[in-house]
């Protein structure tokens, strides 16, 4: 019999593209996860991944196995949902995009908990793709993520914001409203590896024949901003991540924006949760419908 935890390991590797990140996501060590993948490959009788020094790819067998693995976990989540419908305390499972402000998300959920103290809110961090996958397999009820033109049946549009460039306080360029790529040619750069416009940022500097020196790369936005505040370099962030420790300028000709949305459940809610869900959607829309949360 195939263990469900092995399927979760498999999907975590697919979604993150890395054994290391998949281990972090499933709260196990990398050797434990690697051993689990080997056990799964032994059970199915074929290799599911091709491994290289930097990336992990699905084999043909892995590609065929993927939709079946998702379907199995999907049915298990349905079974758990059926049991939870009779639970005394309602539960909302919310996915949160990793590049959203920690403080703003905390304040958003604190307001809802104050109004609905009996509700249990389970929160999961993830990239756009990870949250989409979790919505599809019903392991999430809602997700706060980037809006890409989805229908109103699937998503509630929220605030939109610019991407800006942040510098250490007192930086020589901090008194300007706008800077050109050439102004940053001698500066150091911090890379937010999960930024939605990472490739556009790189192309912006390349197109202007500027190659800033990269001194730090991290998936952790709070750490990136702390390093900017410490004076290590600058980086591109959405406006809502700006706080009082840094100064803000705009990059000339860098006009990218993002709009956020609350993505709705991909299944029919139980009658007992319908009003709770409506209240939750109303709270999110009232707080973030046009308001730009800062920091």
PDB file of N, CA and C in Angstrom, residues 165-171 187-193 213-237 241 243-247:
ATOM      1  N   UNK A 165      11.883  50.804  -5.565  1.00  0.00           N
ATOM      2  CA  UNK A 165      13.242  50.415  -5.190  1.00  0.00           C
ATOM      3  C   UNK A 165      13.541  50.996  -3.819  1.00  0.00           C
ATOM      4  N   UNK A 166      13.991  50.139  -2.903  1.00  0.00           N
ATOM      5  CA  UNK A 166      14.289  50.621  -1.550  1.00  0.00           C
ATOM      6  C   UNK A 166      15.800  50.663  -1.316  1.00  0.00           C
ATOM      7  N   UNK A 167      16.211  51.660  -0.546  1.00  0.00           N
ATOM      8  CA  UNK A 167      17.613  51.923  -0.237  1.00  0.00           C
ATOM      9  C   UNK A 167      17.783  52.095   1.273  1.00  0.00           C
ATOM     10  N   UNK A 168      18.999  51.930   1.775  1.00  0.00           N
ATOM     11  CA  UNK A 168      19.229  52.218   3.204  1.00  0.00           C
ATOM     12  C   UNK A 168      18.927  53.686   3.496  1.00  0.00           C
ATOM     13  N   UNK A 169      18.454  53.970   4.687  1.00  0.00           N
ATOM     14  CA  UNK A 169      18.217  55.355   5.078  1.00  0.00           C
ATOM     15  C   UNK A 169      19.506  56.156   4.970  1.00  0.00           C
ATOM     16  N   UNK A 170      19.376  57.367   4.393  1.00  0.00           N
ATOM     17  CA  UNK A 170      20.534  58.222   4.254  1.00  0.00           C
ATOM     18  C   UNK A 170      21.383  57.943   3.032  1.00  0.00           C
ATOM     19  N   UNK A 171      20.965  57.029   2.175  1.00  0.00           N
ATOM     20  CA  UNK A 171      21.710  56.744   0.948  1.00  0.00           C
ATOM     21  C   UNK A 171      21.788  58.010   0.093  1.00  0.00           C
ATOM     22  N   UNK A 187      26.168  50.519  -7.243  1.00  0.00           N
ATOM     23  CA  UNK A 187      25.544  50.074  -5.995  1.00  0.00           C
ATOM     24  C   UNK A 187      25.465  48.555  -5.918  1.00  0.00           C
ATOM     25  N   UNK A 188      25.250  48.064  -4.701  1.00  0.00           N
ATOM     26  CA  UNK A 188      25.076  46.640  -4.472  1.00  0.00           C
ATOM     27  C   UNK A 188      23.578  46.311  -4.508  1.00  0.00           C
ATOM     28  N   UNK A 189      23.290  45.066  -4.916  1.00  0.00           N
ATOM     29  CA  UNK A 189      21.895  44.660  -5.085  1.00  0.00           C
ATOM     30  C   UNK A 189      21.595  43.426  -4.236  1.00  0.00           C
ATOM     31  N   UNK A 190      20.427  43.450  -3.606  1.00  0.00           N
ATOM     32  CA  UNK A 190      19.895  42.299  -2.875  1.00  0.00           C
ATOM     33  C   UNK A 190      18.761  41.712  -3.712  1.00  0.00           C
ATOM     34  N   UNK A 191      18.773  40.401  -3.893  1.00  0.00           N
ATOM     35  CA  UNK A 191      17.800  39.733  -4.757  1.00  0.00           C
ATOM     36  C   UNK A 191      16.756  39.014  -3.910  1.00  0.00           C
ATOM     37  N   UNK A 192      15.500  39.381  -4.104  1.00  0.00           N
ATOM     38  CA  UNK A 192      14.374  38.661  -3.513  1.00  0.00           C
ATOM     39  C   UNK A 192      13.996  37.545  -4.493  1.00  0.00           C
ATOM     40  N   UNK A 193      14.381  36.333  -4.196  1.00  0.00           N
ATOM     41  CA  UNK A 193      14.294  35.265  -5.191  1.00  0.00           C
ATOM     42  C   UNK A 193      12.864  34.847  -5.521  1.00  0.00           C
ATOM     43  N   UNK A 213      26.259  44.772  -8.580  1.00  0.00           N
ATOM     44  CA  UNK A 213      26.883  43.640  -7.892  1.00  0.00           C
ATOM     45  C   UNK A 213      25.899  43.012  -6.919  1.00  0.00           C
ATOM     46  N   UNK A 214      25.653  41.712  -7.073  1.00  0.00           N
ATOM     47  CA  UNK A 214      24.714  40.995  -6.220  1.00  0.00           C
ATOM     48  C   UNK A 214      25.434  40.528  -4.958  1.00  0.00           C
ATOM     49  N   UNK A 215      24.945  40.957  -3.804  1.00  0.00           N
ATOM     50  CA  UNK A 215      25.602  40.615  -2.539  1.00  0.00           C
ATOM     51  C   UNK A 215      24.787  39.674  -1.663  1.00  0.00           C
ATOM     52  N   UNK A 216      23.512  39.490  -2.003  1.00  0.00           N
ATOM     53  CA  UNK A 216      22.680  38.639  -1.150  1.00  0.00           C
ATOM     54  C   UNK A 216      21.457  38.208  -1.942  1.00  0.00           C
ATOM     55  N   UNK A 217      21.117  36.933  -1.830  1.00  0.00           N
ATOM     56  CA  UNK A 217      19.939  36.384  -2.500  1.00  0.00           C
ATOM     57  C   UNK A 217      19.152  35.573  -1.477  1.00  0.00           C
ATOM     58  N   UNK A 218      17.850  35.848  -1.350  1.00  0.00           N
ATOM     59  CA  UNK A 218      17.072  35.166  -0.321  1.00  0.00           C
ATOM     60  C   UNK A 218      15.596  35.070  -0.720  1.00  0.00           C
ATOM     61  N   UNK A 219      14.919  33.980  -0.330  1.00  0.00           N
ATOM     62  CA  UNK A 219      13.473  33.891  -0.527  1.00  0.00           C
ATOM     63  C   UNK A 219      12.693  34.576   0.591  1.00  0.00           C
ATOM     64  N   UNK A 220      13.408  35.036   1.608  1.00  0.00           N
ATOM     65  CA  UNK A 220      12.786  35.620   2.796  1.00  0.00           C
ATOM     66  C   UNK A 220      12.732  37.142   2.649  1.00  0.00           C
ATOM     67  N   UNK A 221      11.543  37.698   2.401  1.00  0.00           N
ATOM     68  CA  UNK A 221      11.418  39.139   2.165  1.00  0.00           C
ATOM     69  C   UNK A 221      11.775  39.959   3.397  1.00  0.00           C
ATOM     70  N   UNK A 222      11.387  39.498   4.564  1.00  0.00           N
ATOM     71  CA  UNK A 222      11.719  40.231   5.792  1.00  0.00           C
ATOM     72  C   UNK A 222      13.224  40.330   5.972  1.00  0.00           C
ATOM     73  N   UNK A 223      13.940  39.232   5.658  1.00  0.00           N
ATOM     74  CA  UNK A 223      15.395  39.250   5.760  1.00  0.00           C
ATOM     75  C   UNK A 223      15.992  40.194   4.722  1.00  0.00           C
ATOM     76  N   UNK A 224      15.437  40.184   3.507  1.00  0.00           N
ATOM     77  CA  UNK A 224      15.948  41.065   2.453  1.00  0.00           C
ATOM     78  C   UNK A 224      15.822  42.533   2.865  1.00  0.00           C
ATOM     79  N   UNK A 225      14.665  42.900   3.413  1.00  0.00           N
ATOM     80  CA  UNK A 225      14.451  44.291   3.816  1.00  0.00           C
ATOM     81  C   UNK A 225      15.349  44.658   4.985  1.00  0.00           C
ATOM     82  N   UNK A 226      15.551  43.717   5.891  1.00  0.00           N
ATOM     83  CA  UNK A 226      16.457  43.966   7.016  1.00  0.00           C
ATOM     84  C   UNK A 226      17.884  44.207   6.529  1.00  0.00           C
ATOM     85  N   UNK A 227      18.301  43.494   5.481  1.00  0.00           N
ATOM     86  CA  UNK A 227      19.643  43.673   4.948  1.00  0.00           C
ATOM     87  C   UNK A 227      19.770  45.015   4.223  1.00  0.00           C
ATOM     88  N   UNK A 228      18.671  45.458   3.573  1.00  0.00           N
ATOM     89  CA  UNK A 228      18.679  46.802   2.996  1.00  0.00           C
ATOM     90  C   UNK A 228      18.839  47.831   4.115  1.00  0.00           C
ATOM     91  N   UNK A 229      18.056  47.679   5.166  1.00  0.00           N
ATOM     92  CA  UNK A 229      18.131  48.612   6.291  1.00  0.00           C
ATOM     93  C   UNK A 229      19.520  48.613   6.929  1.00  0.00           C
ATOM     94  N   UNK A 230      20.195  47.467   6.870  1.00  0.00           N
ATOM     95  CA  UNK A 230      21.532  47.362   7.457  1.00  0.00           C
ATOM     96  C   UNK A 230      22.604  47.993   6.578  1.00  0.00           C
ATOM     97  N   UNK A 231      22.218  48.389   5.352  1.00  0.00           N
ATOM     98  CA  UNK A 231      23.163  49.062   4.476  1.00  0.00           C
ATOM     99  C   UNK A 231      23.890  48.181   3.496  1.00  0.00           C
ATOM    100  N   UNK A 232      23.438  46.916   3.329  1.00  0.00           N
ATOM    101  CA  UNK A 232      24.136  46.006   2.425  1.00  0.00           C
ATOM    102  C   UNK A 232      23.878  46.305   0.960  1.00  0.00           C
ATOM    103  N   UNK A 233      22.695  46.863   0.634  1.00  0.00           N
ATOM    104  CA  UNK A 233      22.357  47.134  -0.759  1.00  0.00           C
ATOM    105  C   UNK A 233      20.907  47.534  -0.885  1.00  0.00           C
ATOM    106  N   UNK A 234      20.416  47.577  -2.124  1.00  0.00           N
ATOM    107  CA  UNK A 234      19.026  47.927  -2.381  1.00  0.00           C
ATOM    108  C   UNK A 234      18.312  46.795  -3.094  1.00  0.00           C
ATOM    109  N   UNK A 235      16.994  46.909  -3.219  1.00  0.00           N
ATOM    110  CA  UNK A 235      16.226  45.873  -3.909  1.00  0.00           C
ATOM    111  C   UNK A 235      14.870  46.412  -4.339  1.00  0.00           C
ATOM    112  N   UNK A 236      14.226  45.690  -5.256  1.00  0.00           N
ATOM    113  CA  UNK A 236      12.882  46.017  -5.715  1.00  0.00           C
ATOM    114  C   UNK A 236      11.860  45.296  -4.843  1.00  0.00           C
ATOM    115  N   UNK A 237      10.836  46.033  -4.391  1.00  0.00           N
ATOM    116  CA  UNK A 237       9.774  45.440  -3.580  1.00  0.00           C
ATOM    117  C   UNK A 237       8.428  46.038  -3.983  1.00  0.00           C
ATOM    118  N   UNK A 241       5.476  46.347   1.147  1.00  0.00           N
ATOM    119  CA  UNK A 241       6.562  45.821   1.975  1.00  0.00           C
ATOM    120  C   UNK A 241       7.461  46.912   2.547  1.00  0.00           C
ATOM    121  N   UNK A 243       8.859  49.750   4.860  1.00  0.00           N
ATOM    122  CA  UNK A 243       8.653  50.167   6.246  1.00  0.00           C
ATOM    123  C   UNK A 243       9.582  51.333   6.586  1.00  0.00           C
ATOM    124  N   UNK A 244       9.547  51.750   7.834  1.00  0.00           N
ATOM    125  CA  UNK A 244      10.223  52.977   8.240  1.00  0.00           C
ATOM    126  C   UNK A 244      11.747  52.864   8.265  1.00  0.00           C
ATOM    127  N   UNK A 245      12.288  51.681   8.074  1.00  0.00           N
ATOM    128  CA  UNK A 245      13.741  51.498   8.155  1.00  0.00           C
ATOM    129  C   UNK A 245      14.463  51.818   6.855  1.00  0.00           C
ATOM    130  N   UNK A 246      13.712  52.021   5.766  1.00  0.00           N
ATOM    131  CA  UNK A 246      14.338  52.211   4.458  1.00  0.00           C
ATOM    132  C   UNK A 246      13.764  53.439   3.768  1.00  0.00           C
ATOM    133  N   UNK A 247      14.462  53.897   2.740  1.00  0.00           N
ATOM    134  CA  UNK A 247      13.974  54.985   1.886  1.00  0.00           C
ATOM    135  C   UNK A 247      13.547  54.416   0.544  1.00  0.00           C
TER     136      UNK A 247
END
